C-alpha positions as a Markdown table, in Angstrom:
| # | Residue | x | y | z |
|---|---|---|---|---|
| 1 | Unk | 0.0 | 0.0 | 0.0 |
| 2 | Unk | 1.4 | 3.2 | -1.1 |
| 3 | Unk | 1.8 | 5.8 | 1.7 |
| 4 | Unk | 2.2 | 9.6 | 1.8 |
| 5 | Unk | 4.4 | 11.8 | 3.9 |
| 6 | Unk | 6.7 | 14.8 | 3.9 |
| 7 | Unk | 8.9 | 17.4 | 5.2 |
| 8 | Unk | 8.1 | 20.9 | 4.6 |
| 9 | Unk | 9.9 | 24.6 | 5.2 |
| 10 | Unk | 8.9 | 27.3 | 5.7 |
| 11 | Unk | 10.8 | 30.4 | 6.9 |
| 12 | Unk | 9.8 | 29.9 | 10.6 |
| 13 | Unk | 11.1 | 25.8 | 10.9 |
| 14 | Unk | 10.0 | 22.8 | 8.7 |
| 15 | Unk | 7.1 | 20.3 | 10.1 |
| 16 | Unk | 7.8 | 16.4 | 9.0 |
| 17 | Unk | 4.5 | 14.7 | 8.4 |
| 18 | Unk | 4.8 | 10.8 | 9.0 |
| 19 | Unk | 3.8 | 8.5 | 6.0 |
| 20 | Unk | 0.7 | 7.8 | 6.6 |
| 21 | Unk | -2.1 | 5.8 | 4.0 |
| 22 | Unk | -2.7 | 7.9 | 1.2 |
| 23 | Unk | -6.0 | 10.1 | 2.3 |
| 24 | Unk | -4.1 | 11.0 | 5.8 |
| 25 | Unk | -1.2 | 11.5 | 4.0 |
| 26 | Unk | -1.8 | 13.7 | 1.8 |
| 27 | Unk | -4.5 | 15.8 | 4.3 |
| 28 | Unk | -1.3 | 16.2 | 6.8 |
| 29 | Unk | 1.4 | 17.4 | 3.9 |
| 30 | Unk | -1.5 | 19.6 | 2.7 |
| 31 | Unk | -2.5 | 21.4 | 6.1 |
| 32 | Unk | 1.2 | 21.9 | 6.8 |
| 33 | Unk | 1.6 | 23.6 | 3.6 |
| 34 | Unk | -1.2 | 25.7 | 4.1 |
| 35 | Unk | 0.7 | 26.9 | 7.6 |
| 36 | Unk | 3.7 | 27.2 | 6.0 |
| 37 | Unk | 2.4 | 29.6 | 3.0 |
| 38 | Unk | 0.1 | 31.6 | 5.6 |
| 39 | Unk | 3.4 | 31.9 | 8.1 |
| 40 | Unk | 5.7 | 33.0 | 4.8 |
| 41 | Unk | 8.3 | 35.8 | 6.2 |
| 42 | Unk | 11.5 | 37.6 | 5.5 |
| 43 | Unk | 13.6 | 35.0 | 3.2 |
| 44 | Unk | 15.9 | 34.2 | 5.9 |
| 45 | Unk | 18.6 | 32.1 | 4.7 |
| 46 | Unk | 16.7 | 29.9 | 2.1 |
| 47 | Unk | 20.1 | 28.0 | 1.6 |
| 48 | Unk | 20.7 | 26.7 | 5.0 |
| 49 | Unk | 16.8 | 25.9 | 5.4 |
| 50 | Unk | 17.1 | 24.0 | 2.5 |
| 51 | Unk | 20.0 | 22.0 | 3.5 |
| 52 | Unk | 18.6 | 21.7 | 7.3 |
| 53 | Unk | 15.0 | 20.1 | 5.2 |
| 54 | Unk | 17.7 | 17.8 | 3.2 |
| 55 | Unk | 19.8 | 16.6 | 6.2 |
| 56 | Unk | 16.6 | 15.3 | 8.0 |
| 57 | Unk | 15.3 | 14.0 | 5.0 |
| 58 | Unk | 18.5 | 11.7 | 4.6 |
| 59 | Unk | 17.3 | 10.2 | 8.0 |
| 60 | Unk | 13.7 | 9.7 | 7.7 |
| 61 | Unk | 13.8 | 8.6 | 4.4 |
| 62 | Unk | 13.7 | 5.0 | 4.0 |
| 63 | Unk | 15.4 | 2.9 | 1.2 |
| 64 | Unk | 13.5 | 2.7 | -2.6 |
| 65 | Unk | 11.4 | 5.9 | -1.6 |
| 66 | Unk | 9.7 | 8.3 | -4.1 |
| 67 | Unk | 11.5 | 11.4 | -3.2 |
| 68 | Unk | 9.8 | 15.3 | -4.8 |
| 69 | Unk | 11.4 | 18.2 | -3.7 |
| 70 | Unk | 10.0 | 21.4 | -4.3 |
| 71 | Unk | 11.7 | 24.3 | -4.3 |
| 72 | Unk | 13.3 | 27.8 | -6.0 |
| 73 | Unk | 16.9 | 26.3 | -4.8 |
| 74 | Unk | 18.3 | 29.2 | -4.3 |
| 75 | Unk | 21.1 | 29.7 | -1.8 |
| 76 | Unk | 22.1 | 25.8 | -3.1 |
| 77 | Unk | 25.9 | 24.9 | -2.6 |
| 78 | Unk | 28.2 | 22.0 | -2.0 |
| 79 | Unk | 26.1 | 21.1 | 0.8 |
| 80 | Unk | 22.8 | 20.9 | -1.2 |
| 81 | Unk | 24.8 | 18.8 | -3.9 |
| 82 | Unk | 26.1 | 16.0 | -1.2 |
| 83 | Unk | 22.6 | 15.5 | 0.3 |
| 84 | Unk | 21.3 | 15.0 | -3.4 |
| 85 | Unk | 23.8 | 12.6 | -4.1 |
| 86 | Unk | 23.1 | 10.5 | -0.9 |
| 87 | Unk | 19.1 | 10.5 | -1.2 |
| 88 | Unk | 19.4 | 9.8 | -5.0 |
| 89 | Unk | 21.5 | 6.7 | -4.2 |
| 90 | Unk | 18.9 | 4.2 | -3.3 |
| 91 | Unk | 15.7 | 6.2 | -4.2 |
| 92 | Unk | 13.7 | 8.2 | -6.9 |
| 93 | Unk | 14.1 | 11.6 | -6.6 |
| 94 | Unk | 12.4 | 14.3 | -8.2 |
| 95 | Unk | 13.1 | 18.0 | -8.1 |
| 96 | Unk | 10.4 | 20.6 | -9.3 |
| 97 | Unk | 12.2 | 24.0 | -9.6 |
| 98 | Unk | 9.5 | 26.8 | -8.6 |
| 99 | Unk | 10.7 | 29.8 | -10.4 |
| 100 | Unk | 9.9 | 33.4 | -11.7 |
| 101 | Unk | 10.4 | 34.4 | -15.6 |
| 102 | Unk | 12.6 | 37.0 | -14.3 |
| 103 | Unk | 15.2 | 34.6 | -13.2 |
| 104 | Unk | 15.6 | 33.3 | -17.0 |
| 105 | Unk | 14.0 | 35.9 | -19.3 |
| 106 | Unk | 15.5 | 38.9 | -20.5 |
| 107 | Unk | 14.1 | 42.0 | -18.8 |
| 108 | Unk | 12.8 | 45.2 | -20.6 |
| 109 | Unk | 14.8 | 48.4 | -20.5 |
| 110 | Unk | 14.9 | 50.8 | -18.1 |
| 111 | Unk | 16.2 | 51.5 | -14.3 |
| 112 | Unk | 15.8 | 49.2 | -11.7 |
| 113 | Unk | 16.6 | 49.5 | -7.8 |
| 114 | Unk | 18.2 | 47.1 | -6.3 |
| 115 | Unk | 17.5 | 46.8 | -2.4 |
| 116 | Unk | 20.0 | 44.4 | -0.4 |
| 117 | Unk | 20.9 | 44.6 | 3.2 |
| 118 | Unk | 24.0 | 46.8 | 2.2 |
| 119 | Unk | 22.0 | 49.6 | 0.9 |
| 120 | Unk | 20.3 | 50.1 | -2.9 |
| 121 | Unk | 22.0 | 50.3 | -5.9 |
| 122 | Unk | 20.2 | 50.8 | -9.7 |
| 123 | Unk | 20.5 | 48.1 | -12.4 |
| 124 | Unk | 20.5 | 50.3 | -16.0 |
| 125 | Unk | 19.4 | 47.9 | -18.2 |
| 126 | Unk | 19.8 | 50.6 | -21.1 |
| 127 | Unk | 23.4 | 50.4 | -20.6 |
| 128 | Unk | 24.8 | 46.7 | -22.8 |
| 129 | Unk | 27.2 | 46.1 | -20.3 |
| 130 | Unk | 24.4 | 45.6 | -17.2 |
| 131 | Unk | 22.4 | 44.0 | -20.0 |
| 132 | Unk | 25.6 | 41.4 | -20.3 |
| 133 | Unk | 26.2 | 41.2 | -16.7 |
| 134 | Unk | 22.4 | 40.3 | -15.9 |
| 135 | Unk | 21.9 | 38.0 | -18.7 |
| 136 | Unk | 25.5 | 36.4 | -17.3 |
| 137 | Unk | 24.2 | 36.0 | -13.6 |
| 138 | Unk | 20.9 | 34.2 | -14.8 |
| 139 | Unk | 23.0 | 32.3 | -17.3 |
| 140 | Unk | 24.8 | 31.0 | -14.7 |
| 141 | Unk | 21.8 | 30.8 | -12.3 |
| 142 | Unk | 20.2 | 28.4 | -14.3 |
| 143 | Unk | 23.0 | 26.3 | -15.1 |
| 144 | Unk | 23.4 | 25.8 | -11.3 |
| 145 | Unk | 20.4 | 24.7 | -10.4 |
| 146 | Unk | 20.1 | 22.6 | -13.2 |
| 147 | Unk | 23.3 | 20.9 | -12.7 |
| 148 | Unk | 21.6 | 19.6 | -9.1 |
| 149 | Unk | 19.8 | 17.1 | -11.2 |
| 150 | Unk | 22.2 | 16.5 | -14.1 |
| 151 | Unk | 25.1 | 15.8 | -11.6 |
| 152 | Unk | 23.2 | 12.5 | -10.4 |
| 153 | Unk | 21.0 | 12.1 | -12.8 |
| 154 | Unk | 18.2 | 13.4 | -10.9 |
| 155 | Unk | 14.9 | 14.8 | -13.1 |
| 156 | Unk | 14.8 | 18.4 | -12.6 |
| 157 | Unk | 11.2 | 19.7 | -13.7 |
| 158 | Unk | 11.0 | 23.6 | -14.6 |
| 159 | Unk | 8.1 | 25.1 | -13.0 |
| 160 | Unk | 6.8 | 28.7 | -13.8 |
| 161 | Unk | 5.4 | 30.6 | -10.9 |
| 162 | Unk | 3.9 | 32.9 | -13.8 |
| 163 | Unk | 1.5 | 30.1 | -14.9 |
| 164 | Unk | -1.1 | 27.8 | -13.2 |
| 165 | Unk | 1.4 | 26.2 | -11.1 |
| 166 | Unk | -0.6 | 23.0 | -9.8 |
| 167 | Unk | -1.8 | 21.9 | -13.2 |
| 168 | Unk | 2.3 | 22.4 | -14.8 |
| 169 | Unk | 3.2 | 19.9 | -11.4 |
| 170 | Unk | -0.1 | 17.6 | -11.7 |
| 171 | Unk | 0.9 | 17.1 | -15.9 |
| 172 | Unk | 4.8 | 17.0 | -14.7 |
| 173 | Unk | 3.9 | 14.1 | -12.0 |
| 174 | Unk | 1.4 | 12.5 | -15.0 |
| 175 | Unk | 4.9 | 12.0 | -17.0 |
| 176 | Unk | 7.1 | 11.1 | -13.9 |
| 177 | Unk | 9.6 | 7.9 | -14.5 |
């Protein structure tokens, strides 16, 4: 009998919801995403939250488990890539990559601000050379997070925040090996 459970983040912990038959399952990894999208916050450091959600997956997860992560990966490093490569030895993993157009589209001309925790700063994006340095960062934006998957052979799934995304994850989990 196929059971349902989870681990999921949010910016104030993560919750782990114990496999469970399929209806309680997926009721428990529903409600705790509902907390967790009602309790969103200031970003925090997504990259240590996600490695924190991957280290306790590596213990709860049992041999020849189905494995879907969701995330936007960002802040992923060395770390990220090690507890990849141990939860894809031995199971099916999946990674769905929640992102924004912005992240791999070109942007339109004009002046942007920039707000970090440094101060502000203004992208020109009628000047070429910020055009080439932002096309450069999401270049290589992209090709880290797709290299999670492609490093360990891992399918990595594309999914645009800017479209419907439960029907682009229900028709990517139709297709799923």
């Amino acid at each position: 009998v196929d059971r349902v459970g989870g681990l999921v983040a949010s910016s104030t912990g993560h919750a782990e919801i114990r496999p469970g038959k399929t209806r309680s399952g997926l009721l428990g990894l529903f409600h705790q995403l509902a907390r967790a999208d009602a309790s969103r916050g200031a970003p925090g450091s997504a990259g240590s939250r996600l490695n924190r959600l991957l280290g306790e997956l590596k213990h709860v997860a049992q041999a020849d488990t189905d494995i879907v992560l969701i995330s936007d990966f960002l802040g992923a490093d060395a770390v990220t890539r090690e507890a990849l490569a141990t939860l894809s030895r031995g199971n099916r993993v999946t990674l769905y990559w929640i992102h924004d157009v912005s992240e791999i589209e070109t942007w339109p001309g004009g002046r942007y601000a920039l707000r970090e925790a440094q101060g502000s700063a203004w992208l020109d994006l009628d000047d070429p050379a910020d055009q080439h340095e932002l096309a450069q960062r999401q270049a290589g934006h992209r090709e880290q997070i797709e290299s999670l998957g492609s490093s360990f052979g891992i399918p990595l799934i594309p999914v645009s925040c800017n479209l419907d995304i439960t029907a682009q994850l229900f028709q990517a989990m139709q297709f799923r090996p």
